[in-house]
PDB file of C-alpha atoms in Angstrom:
ATOM      1  CA  UNK J 519     -37.398   7.719  25.596  1.00 55.00           C
ATOM      2  CA  UNK J 520     -36.682   4.013  25.041  1.00 58.00           C
ATOM      3  CA  UNK J 521     -36.516   4.496  21.279  1.00 53.00           C
ATOM      4  CA  UNK J 522     -34.087   7.393  21.717  1.00 55.00           C
ATOM      5  CA  UNK J 523     -31.829   5.337  23.997  1.00 48.00           C
ATOM      6  CA  UNK J 524     -31.921   2.406  21.596  1.00 46.00           C
ATOM      7  CA  UNK J 525     -30.958   4.722  18.764  1.00 54.00           C
ATOM      8  CA  UNK J 526     -28.045   6.156  20.746  1.00 51.00           C
ATOM      9  CA  UNK J 527     -26.831   2.662  21.629  1.00 47.00           C
ATOM     10  CA  UNK J 528     -27.054   1.600  17.975  1.00 46.00           C
ATOM     11  CA  UNK J 529     -25.113   4.660  16.839  1.00 48.00           C
ATOM     12  CA  UNK J 530     -22.465   4.098  19.523  1.00 50.00           C
ATOM     13  CA  UNK J 531     -22.141   0.446  18.536  1.00 62.00           C
ATOM     14  CA  UNK J 532     -21.804   1.350  14.870  1.00 71.00           C
ATOM     15  CA  UNK J 533     -19.146   3.966  15.638  1.00 78.00           C
ATOM     16  CA  UNK J 534     -17.219   1.493  17.787  1.00 73.00           C
ATOM     17  CA  UNK J 535     -17.380  -1.182  15.084  1.00 82.00           C
ATOM     18  CA  UNK J 536     -16.216   1.271  12.428  1.00 87.00           C
ATOM     19  CA  UNK J 537     -13.379   2.464  14.649  1.00 89.00           C
ATOM     20  CA  UNK J 538     -12.203  -1.082  15.377  1.00 90.00           C
ATOM     21  CA  UNK J 539     -12.445  -2.076  11.719  1.00 91.00           C
ATOM     22  CA  UNK J 540     -10.500   0.976  10.597  1.00 94.00           C
ATOM     23  CA  UNK J 541      -7.837   0.406  13.247  1.00 94.00           C
ATOM     24  CA  UNK J 542      -7.492  -3.223  12.136  1.00 95.00           C
ATOM     25  CA  UNK J 543      -7.041  -2.127   8.512  1.00 96.00           C
ATOM     26  CA  UNK J 544      -4.413   0.408   9.575  1.00 96.00           C
ATOM     27  CA  UNK J 545      -2.531  -2.333  11.398  1.00 95.00           C
ATOM     28  CA  UNK J 546      -2.694  -4.917   8.613  1.00 96.00           C
ATOM     29  CA  UNK J 547      -2.597  -3.011   5.298  1.00 96.00           C
ATOM     30  CA  UNK J 548       1.017  -1.762   5.416  1.00 96.00           C
ATOM     31  CA  UNK J 549       2.307  -5.205   6.368  1.00 97.00           C
ATOM     32  CA  UNK J 550       0.906  -6.528   3.104  1.00 96.00           C
ATOM     33  CA  UNK J 551       3.394  -4.273   1.326  1.00 97.00           C
ATOM     34  CA  UNK J 552       6.190  -5.283   3.696  1.00 97.00           C
ATOM     35  CA  UNK J 553       5.618  -8.937   2.789  1.00 97.00           C
ATOM     36  CA  UNK J 554       5.190  -8.126  -0.910  1.00 97.00           C
ATOM     37  CA  UNK J 555       8.425  -6.141  -1.088  1.00 96.00           C
ATOM     38  CA  UNK J 556      10.359  -8.636   1.026  1.00 97.00           C
ATOM     39  CA  UNK J 557       9.241 -11.570  -1.139  1.00 97.00           C
ATOM     40  CA  UNK J 558      10.162  -9.694  -4.316  1.00 96.00           C
ATOM     41  CA  UNK J 559      13.512  -8.679  -2.819  1.00 95.00           C
ATOM     42  CA  UNK J 560      14.202 -12.317  -2.015  1.00 95.00           C
ATOM     43  CA  UNK J 561      13.273 -13.411  -5.544  1.00 95.00           C
ATOM     44  CA  UNK J 562      15.618 -10.817  -7.048  1.00 94.00           C
ATOM     45  CA  UNK J 563      18.436 -11.200  -4.532  1.00 91.00           C
ATOM     46  CA  UNK J 564      20.727 -12.699  -7.189  1.00 88.00           C
ATOM     47  CA  UNK J 565      19.519 -10.416  -9.966  1.00 87.00           C
ATOM     48  CA  UNK J 566      16.495 -10.388 -12.222  1.00 87.00           C
ATOM     49  CA  UNK J 567      13.569  -8.013 -12.572  1.00 89.00           C
ATOM     50  CA  UNK J 568      10.159  -7.640 -14.166  1.00 89.00           C
ATOM     51  CA  UNK J 569      10.984  -4.570 -16.242  1.00 90.00           C
ATOM     52  CA  UNK J 570      10.217  -6.342 -19.535  1.00 92.00           C
ATOM     53  CA  UNK J 571       7.933  -9.213 -20.438  1.00 93.00           C
ATOM     54  CA  UNK J 572      10.903 -11.516 -21.011  1.00 94.00           C
ATOM     55  CA  UNK J 573      12.433 -10.533 -17.648  1.00 94.00           C
ATOM     56  CA  UNK J 574       9.131 -11.117 -15.856  1.00 94.00           C
ATOM     57  CA  UNK J 575       8.718 -14.580 -17.368  1.00 94.00           C
ATOM     58  CA  UNK J 576      12.272 -15.569 -16.485  1.00 94.00           C
ATOM     59  CA  UNK J 577      11.820 -14.363 -12.919  1.00 95.00           C
ATOM     60  CA  UNK J 578       8.478 -16.151 -12.545  1.00 95.00           C
ATOM     61  CA  UNK J 579       9.989 -19.387 -13.842  1.00 94.00           C
ATOM     62  CA  UNK J 580      12.955 -19.140 -11.471  1.00 94.00           C
ATOM     63  CA  UNK J 581      11.106 -18.034  -8.304  1.00 95.00           C
ATOM     64  CA  UNK J 582       7.377 -18.856  -8.530  1.00 96.00           C
ATOM     65  CA  UNK J 583       6.759 -19.278  -4.779  1.00 97.00           C
ATOM     66  CA  UNK J 584       8.028 -15.887  -3.510  1.00 96.00           C
ATOM     67  CA  UNK J 585       6.419 -14.091  -6.458  1.00 96.00           C
ATOM     68  CA  UNK J 586       3.069 -15.712  -5.701  1.00 97.00           C
ATOM     69  CA  UNK J 587       3.390 -14.641  -2.065  1.00 97.00           C
ATOM     70  CA  UNK J 588       4.351 -11.134  -3.174  1.00 97.00           C
ATOM     71  CA  UNK J 589       1.351 -10.880  -5.493  1.00 97.00           C
ATOM     72  CA  UNK J 590      -1.182 -12.080  -2.916  1.00 97.00           C
ATOM     73  CA  UNK J 591       0.252  -9.871  -0.160  1.00 97.00           C
ATOM     74  CA  UNK J 592       0.226  -6.802  -2.418  1.00 97.00           C
ATOM     75  CA  UNK J 593      -3.400  -7.424  -3.431  1.00 97.00           C
ATOM     76  CA  UNK J 594      -4.484  -7.686   0.210  1.00 97.00           C
ATOM     77  CA  UNK J 595      -2.521  -4.544   1.035  1.00 97.00           C
ATOM     78  CA  UNK J 596      -4.217  -2.643  -1.805  1.00 97.00           C
ATOM     79  CA  UNK J 597      -7.654  -3.614  -0.513  1.00 96.00           C
ATOM     80  CA  UNK J 598      -6.965  -2.785   3.133  1.00 96.00           C
ATOM     81  CA  UNK J 599      -5.095   0.462   2.442  1.00 96.00           C
ATOM     82  CA  UNK J 600      -8.385   2.110   1.410  1.00 96.00           C
ATOM     83  CA  UNK J 601      -9.973   2.086   4.907  1.00 96.00           C
ATOM     84  CA  UNK J 602      -6.507   2.585   6.416  1.00 97.00           C
ATOM     85  CA  UNK J 603      -5.933   5.774   4.432  1.00 96.00           C
ATOM     86  CA  UNK J 604      -9.427   7.004   5.253  1.00 95.00           C
ATOM     87  CA  UNK J 605      -8.613   6.490   8.924  1.00 94.00           C
ATOM     88  CA  UNK J 606      -5.380   8.444   8.543  1.00 95.00           C
ATOM     89  CA  UNK J 607      -7.240  11.268   6.804  1.00 94.00           C
ATOM     90  CA  UNK J 608      -9.447  11.475   9.890  1.00 92.00           C
ATOM     91  CA  UNK J 609      -6.414  12.447  11.972  1.00 91.00           C
ATOM     92  CA  UNK J 610      -5.888  15.511   9.769  1.00 89.00           C
ATOM     93  CA  UNK J 611      -9.515  16.671   9.796  1.00 77.00           C
ATOM     94  CA  UNK J 612      -9.120  19.707  12.039  1.00 73.00           C
ATOM     95  CA  UNK J 613      -5.776  21.344  11.308  1.00 63.00           C
ATOM     96  CA  UNK J 614      -4.622  20.044   7.925  1.00 64.00           C
ATOM     97  CA  UNK J 615      -7.806  18.844   6.334  1.00 78.00           C
ATOM     98  CA  UNK J 616      -7.174  19.915   2.746  1.00 87.00           C
ATOM     99  CA  UNK J 617      -3.622  18.557   2.554  1.00 91.00           C
ATOM    100  CA  UNK J 618      -4.591  15.328   4.294  1.00 91.00           C
ATOM    101  CA  UNK J 619      -7.626  14.856   2.069  1.00 92.00           C
ATOM    102  CA  UNK J 620      -5.594  15.441  -1.093  1.00 94.00           C
ATOM    103  CA  UNK J 621      -2.767  13.163  -0.015  1.00 95.00           C
ATOM    104  CA  UNK J 622      -5.007  10.394   1.293  1.00 94.00           C
ATOM    105  CA  UNK J 623      -7.298  10.483  -1.734  1.00 95.00           C
ATOM    106  CA  UNK J 624      -4.346  10.374  -4.101  1.00 96.00           C
ATOM    107  CA  UNK J 625      -2.901   7.484  -2.119  1.00 96.00           C
ATOM    108  CA  UNK J 626      -6.166   5.543  -2.380  1.00 96.00           C
ATOM    109  CA  UNK J 627      -6.449   6.198  -6.122  1.00 96.00           C
ATOM    110  CA  UNK J 628      -2.862   5.064  -6.618  1.00 96.00           C
ATOM    111  CA  UNK J 629      -3.336   1.780  -4.835  1.00 96.00           C
ATOM    112  CA  UNK J 630      -6.610   1.089  -6.645  1.00 96.00           C
ATOM    113  CA  UNK J 631      -4.642   1.440  -9.893  1.00 95.00           C
ATOM    114  CA  UNK J 632      -1.866  -0.724  -8.447  1.00 95.00           C
ATOM    115  CA  UNK J 633      -4.356  -3.490  -7.659  1.00 95.00           C
ATOM    116  CA  UNK J 634      -4.948  -3.943 -11.393  1.00 91.00           C
ATOM    117  CA  UNK J 635      -1.224  -3.908 -12.132  1.00 92.00           C
ATOM    118  CA  UNK J 636      -0.486  -6.497  -9.444  1.00 94.00           C
ATOM    119  CA  UNK J 637      -3.052  -8.892 -10.910  1.00 93.00           C
ATOM    120  CA  UNK J 638      -0.703  -9.339 -13.868  1.00 92.00           C
ATOM    121  CA  UNK J 639       1.561 -11.297 -11.564  1.00 93.00           C
ATOM    122  CA  UNK J 640      -0.771 -14.282 -11.830  1.00 95.00           C
ATOM    123  CA  UNK J 641      -0.548 -14.079 -15.627  1.00 94.00           C
ATOM    124  CA  UNK J 642       3.250 -14.092 -15.472  1.00 95.00           C
ATOM    125  CA  UNK J 643       3.190 -17.147 -13.220  1.00 95.00           C
ATOM    126  CA  UNK J 644       0.641 -19.003 -15.375  1.00 94.00           C
ATOM    127  CA  UNK J 645       2.641 -18.366 -18.549  1.00 94.00           C
ATOM    128  CA  UNK J 646       5.880 -19.464 -16.895  1.00 93.00           C
ATOM    129  CA  UNK J 647       4.290 -22.647 -15.538  1.00 92.00           C
ATOM    130  CA  UNK J 648       2.612 -23.548 -18.831  1.00 90.00           C
ATOM    131  CA  UNK J 649       5.651 -23.032 -21.031  1.00 85.00           C
ATOM    132  CA  UNK J 650       5.346 -22.502 -24.759  1.00 82.00           C
ATOM    133  CA  UNK J 651       6.110 -19.577 -27.060  1.00 89.00           C
ATOM    134  CA  UNK J 652       8.040 -17.464 -24.584  1.00 87.00           C
ATOM    135  CA  UNK J 653       8.740 -14.778 -27.159  1.00 91.00           C
ATOM    136  CA  UNK J 654       5.044 -14.398 -27.939  1.00 92.00           C
ATOM    137  CA  UNK J 655       4.174 -14.356 -24.252  1.00 92.00           C
ATOM    138  CA  UNK J 656       6.770 -11.649 -23.627  1.00 93.00           C
ATOM    139  CA  UNK J 657       5.409  -9.550 -26.494  1.00 95.00           C
ATOM    140  CA  UNK J 658       1.889  -9.788 -25.058  1.00 92.00           C
ATOM    141  CA  UNK J 659       3.123  -8.742 -21.613  1.00 93.00           C
ATOM    142  CA  UNK J 660       5.062  -5.813 -23.074  1.00 93.00           C
ATOM    143  CA  UNK J 661       1.988  -4.638 -25.003  1.00 94.00           C
ATOM    144  CA  UNK J 662      -0.179  -4.923 -21.898  1.00 91.00           C
ATOM    145  CA  UNK J 663       2.426  -3.005 -19.924  1.00 90.00           C
ATOM    146  CA  UNK J 664       2.442  -0.147 -22.412  1.00 91.00           C
ATOM    147  CA  UNK J 665      -1.353   0.071 -22.284  1.00 90.00           C
ATOM    148  CA  UNK J 666      -1.213   0.236 -18.473  1.00 90.00           C
ATOM    149  CA  UNK J 667       1.295   3.118 -18.317  1.00 92.00           C
ATOM    150  CA  UNK J 668      -1.324   5.799 -17.399  1.00 93.00           C
ATOM    151  CA  UNK J 669      -2.520   3.679 -14.489  1.00 92.00           C
ATOM    152  CA  UNK J 670       1.017   2.970 -13.364  1.00 91.00           C
ATOM    153  CA  UNK J 671       1.694   6.712 -13.381  1.00 94.00           C
ATOM    154  CA  UNK J 672      -1.362   7.172 -11.175  1.00 95.00           C
ATOM    155  CA  UNK J 673       0.045   4.553  -8.827  1.00 94.00           C
ATOM    156  CA  UNK J 674       3.405   6.327  -8.711  1.00 93.00           C
ATOM    157  CA  UNK J 675       1.679   9.617  -7.914  1.00 95.00           C
ATOM    158  CA  UNK J 676      -0.412   8.064  -5.156  1.00 95.00           C
ATOM    159  CA  UNK J 677       2.345   5.886  -3.767  1.00 94.00           C
ATOM    160  CA  UNK J 678       5.037   8.574  -3.653  1.00 95.00           C
ATOM    161  CA  UNK J 679       3.372  11.991  -3.614  1.00 96.00           C
ATOM    162  CA  UNK J 680       0.102  10.952  -1.938  1.00 96.00           C
ATOM    163  CA  UNK J 681       1.809   9.162   0.946  1.00 96.00           C
ATOM    164  CA  UNK J 682       4.253  12.028   1.453  1.00 96.00           C
ATOM    165  CA  UNK J 683       1.470  14.624   1.523  1.00 96.00           C
ATOM    166  CA  UNK J 684      -0.524  12.534   3.983  1.00 96.00           C
ATOM    167  CA  UNK J 685       2.518  12.179   6.244  1.00 95.00           C
ATOM    168  CA  UNK J 686       3.160  15.934   6.136  1.00 94.00           C
ATOM    169  CA  UNK J 687      -0.504  16.585   6.922  1.00 95.00           C
ATOM    170  CA  UNK J 688      -0.237  14.306   9.954  1.00 94.00           C
ATOM    171  CA  UNK J 689       2.824  16.237  11.121  1.00 93.00           C
ATOM    172  CA  UNK J 690       0.965  19.537  10.761  1.00 91.00           C
ATOM    173  CA  UNK J 691      -2.200  18.268  12.451  1.00 90.00           C
ATOM    174  CA  UNK J 692      -0.339  17.116  15.602  1.00 88.00           C
ATOM    175  CA  UNK J 693      -3.136  14.674  16.396  1.00 88.00           C
ATOM    176  CA  UNK J 694      -0.761  11.705  16.324  1.00 88.00           C
ATOM    177  CA  UNK J 695       2.853  11.202  17.440  1.00 92.00           C
ATOM    178  CA  UNK J 696       5.242  13.175  15.247  1.00 94.00           C
ATOM    179  CA  UNK J 697       7.523  10.160  14.912  1.00 96.00           C
ATOM    180  CA  UNK J 698       4.620   8.125  13.499  1.00 95.00           C
ATOM    181  CA  UNK J 699       3.994  10.736  10.810  1.00 95.00           C
ATOM    182  CA  UNK J 700       7.741  10.846  10.085  1.00 96.00           C
ATOM    183  CA  UNK J 701       7.928   7.076   9.589  1.00 97.00           C
ATOM    184  CA  UNK J 702       5.064   7.258   7.091  1.00 96.00           C
ATOM    185  CA  UNK J 703       7.016   9.931   5.201  1.00 96.00           C
ATOM    186  CA  UNK J 704      10.008   7.558   5.146  1.00 96.00           C
ATOM    187  CA  UNK J 705       8.215   5.162   2.802  1.00 96.00           C
ATOM    188  CA  UNK J 706       8.259   7.344  -0.355  1.00 94.00           C
ATOM    189  CA  UNK J 707      11.778   8.579   0.433  1.00 95.00           C
ATOM    190  CA  UNK J 708      13.218   5.080   0.816  1.00 95.00           C
ATOM    191  CA  UNK J 709      11.178   3.797  -2.120  1.00 94.00           C
ATOM    192  CA  UNK J 710      12.770   6.355  -4.430  1.00 94.00           C
ATOM    193  CA  UNK J 711      16.178   5.618  -2.875  1.00 94.00           C
ATOM    194  CA  UNK J 712      15.721   1.938  -3.658  1.00 92.00           C
ATOM    195  CA  UNK J 713      14.833   2.683  -7.264  1.00 89.00           C
ATOM    196  CA  UNK J 714      17.987   4.776  -7.633  1.00 91.00           C
ATOM    197  CA  UNK J 715      20.216   2.301  -5.789  1.00 90.00           C
ATOM    198  CA  UNK J 716      18.777  -0.668  -7.665  1.00 87.00           C
ATOM    199  CA  UNK J 717      17.962  -2.771  -4.615  1.00 89.00           C
ATOM    200  CA  UNK J 718      14.553  -3.714  -3.243  1.00 92.00           C
ATOM    201  CA  UNK J 719      15.716  -3.818   0.374  1.00 94.00           C
ATOM    202  CA  UNK J 720      15.337  -0.047   0.718  1.00 95.00           C
ATOM    203  CA  UNK J 721      11.659  -0.539  -0.153  1.00 95.00           C
ATOM    204  CA  UNK J 722      11.406  -3.256   2.498  1.00 96.00           C
ATOM    205  CA  UNK J 723      12.835  -0.882   5.113  1.00 96.00           C
ATOM    206  CA  UNK J 724      10.528   1.933   4.006  1.00 96.00           C
ATOM    207  CA  UNK J 725       7.460  -0.299   4.029  1.00 96.00           C
ATOM    208  CA  UNK J 726       8.344  -1.512   7.533  1.00 97.00           C
ATOM    209  CA  UNK J 727       8.685   2.044   8.835  1.00 97.00           C
ATOM    210  CA  UNK J 728       5.352   2.947   7.240  1.00 97.00           C
ATOM    211  CA  UNK J 729       3.745  -0.068   8.918  1.00 97.00           C
ATOM    212  CA  UNK J 730       5.079   1.074  12.304  1.00 97.00           C
ATOM    213  CA  UNK J 731       3.676   4.560  11.725  1.00 96.00           C
ATOM    214  CA  UNK J 732       0.246   3.269  10.754  1.00 97.00           C
ATOM    215  CA  UNK J 733       0.284   0.947  13.782  1.00 96.00           C
ATOM    216  CA  UNK J 734       0.765   3.981  16.030  1.00 96.00           C
ATOM    217  CA  UNK J 735      -2.224   5.658  14.356  1.00 95.00           C
ATOM    218  CA  UNK J 736      -4.276   2.484  14.782  1.00 95.00           C
ATOM    219  CA  UNK J 737      -3.517   2.331  18.498  1.00 93.00           C
ATOM    220  CA  UNK J 738      -4.387   6.007  18.924  1.00 92.00           C
ATOM    221  CA  UNK J 739      -7.661   5.471  17.049  1.00 91.00           C
ATOM    222  CA  UNK J 740      -8.603   2.370  19.037  1.00 88.00           C
ATOM    223  CA  UNK J 741      -8.140   4.298  22.301  1.00 83.00           C
ATOM    224  CA  UNK J 742     -10.453   7.128  21.287  1.00 78.00           C
ATOM    225  CA  UNK J 743     -14.200   7.177  21.650  1.00 58.00           C
TER     226      UNK J 743
END
């Protein structure tokens, strides 16, 4: 009897720890992308981009501090979004399991790919700080960017389509507030809008709305059990 009770207590403690850890990841992960997008928006407020190797080097030389913040925040967000997405998938388990699983899994795969792409930010910063053959540096960055295209496409699929599918699954499951699911769906919509409009501030707004939606899920999860 004692062994059985001890086992039940251990299982309950493990479940509680997992629930708290997942809720914490759901709270923190999206804010990594808010900070990353806001820092990049600030760095490019007067123009500039990282579309080519030469552009990336010029931007890194002009705004090293916000780009370093953006890189670090994005890396942390990529790590934490994995348990956060798994927690969100759990909300779709009963009524929209397949759609939620597909969307959440695609989202995770996309951000794993994005983690590798974001690491290049440190290379851009190191090259800009060191100085030297800028043309050669730019050519290396362009070649690396071309080689990474398949992984960037995976990120786009996970970031846009995966997040949207997960948000729709949450709406269908009705296990969380509908407005929370809607705010998560706002991220891919505003992200695409920002790409079309040519301003990063749409991405900042979308990332903030997504963070609010995930926070609502985190609170709901923390109150269960």
